[in-house]
Amino acid sequence: MERADFDLAEELKKLPEKPGVYLMHDRNDHIIYVGKAVVLKNRVRQYFQKSRHVSPKIERMIEQIAWFEYIVTDSELEALVLECNLIKEHRPKVTVLDFRGMTYADAQTKAEKNGLKLENKGEVSSDDYDEGEIANQDPESGKEVEEGTTIGVVISNGKGSVEVPSVTGDSEDDAVSALEKEGFKPNKTYAYDDSVEEGKVISQTPSAGDKAKTGDTITIVISQGAEAVTVPD
């Protein structure tokens, strides 16, 4: 279908009274939302009703819709499975902002407006950022991540003098030992990762080579291996 030929009013009339999955596209032809419906006609039309009551996040999404498409299924269960597969394939991406130099409160507000979440991972000394400002973040700015991704940030508590060792790629025990040896407090989190062996460190915040104070918290993300996918019977 040519996007210029898409007539919203006419396409809404054509929606079938059957179960299925619908995909919303923006003006750049990016898929910005995937959803399932027991009755496609009823569900999709709800997005374009003036009397709709939706969350601010969904309202922002609706404002970006340029056109939609749908796939009819034989059952609601089939629609559920198809929706899961399409979400994994087309899940909307968000570009990570640069939160460094912001206060946590300001960064949190900006993150929410851009479909991201923020989590305080502790404090670190910094020669580049004043006390109370975000000094490090993971993932880094400019990276494309799935909408709703949590960005871990570390807040500056002033200048420091101890260099943070590199533990990325180390085993969990080796990484903890290396950090404790330098006087740091390891904070362990876990995440699935297809490319990093289970039990190995995926990333660390602050980064290796950064300056920190004895007693500062160093957050390490440890791989749980590849995530198992469960398909409904």
Steps between C-alpha positions, in 0.01 A plus 500: 500500500631843409507723806370797300193294412411419860160643590447461874121529493467248219745252654318513833180400317675198349611353833361147543309370800760229555796441732844606389805720546542863398817701435519878526750687278632855526573739211845346454339157463639382834280260695425679827246261650387140468179380663253214493121513486211263560309714247725711278221737399423599859855516633667701225213750476540582871834669432338758274190586701488855633356377829790258564653483847858378480829550684731789400740243349231353273377849412850592379510180295161574341619845395780335301282252310507557124347170392425150625481147373355183645520121477187291550540180705274200556491540878590727789777257601652516154488881524682486835783285362531716189506817709786364714703410192440835330588695814833318521563574134379859485518629856533881480849636559591810697831687480663534841547861603813641661405547867847591621517838669130494592355462846317172557163676517552684170628185329206295626251749354677500165528120496127451559412739216713287266365161603791404725540420868777613733658321794752640748788252521693684768768765529848547360766766518553702185745763383262606222162532673397690810353329801137405435538480122484176302854390422446167323221310331439158350405457217699792358334787315427449132430128532166371372308299759150364540237741628465468876866409552646599838810719485730459798665823615766576757504832685816700561602559861794719410858438390676170565842342470476119453487354149217253438635164375362328191285199588295469181527144374612368841307238693267625773733389782814641336329834434380531859846413633673753274266780603515422871879486480499865388262595783182522293153362577374275220130527411394196297211500252409233248379507140449261211757530221538276195861603437652479850556170678285438805673615819727752323483878543322676211572857607602715792411846627716708546717393209852364535753779542257746659601653832308411815530515876564209732161369608322607181250258344592338168206339321567192291247333269543121490379287212227240554562365153238489226141557606270202456186572297177331609227459238144433625363151429 
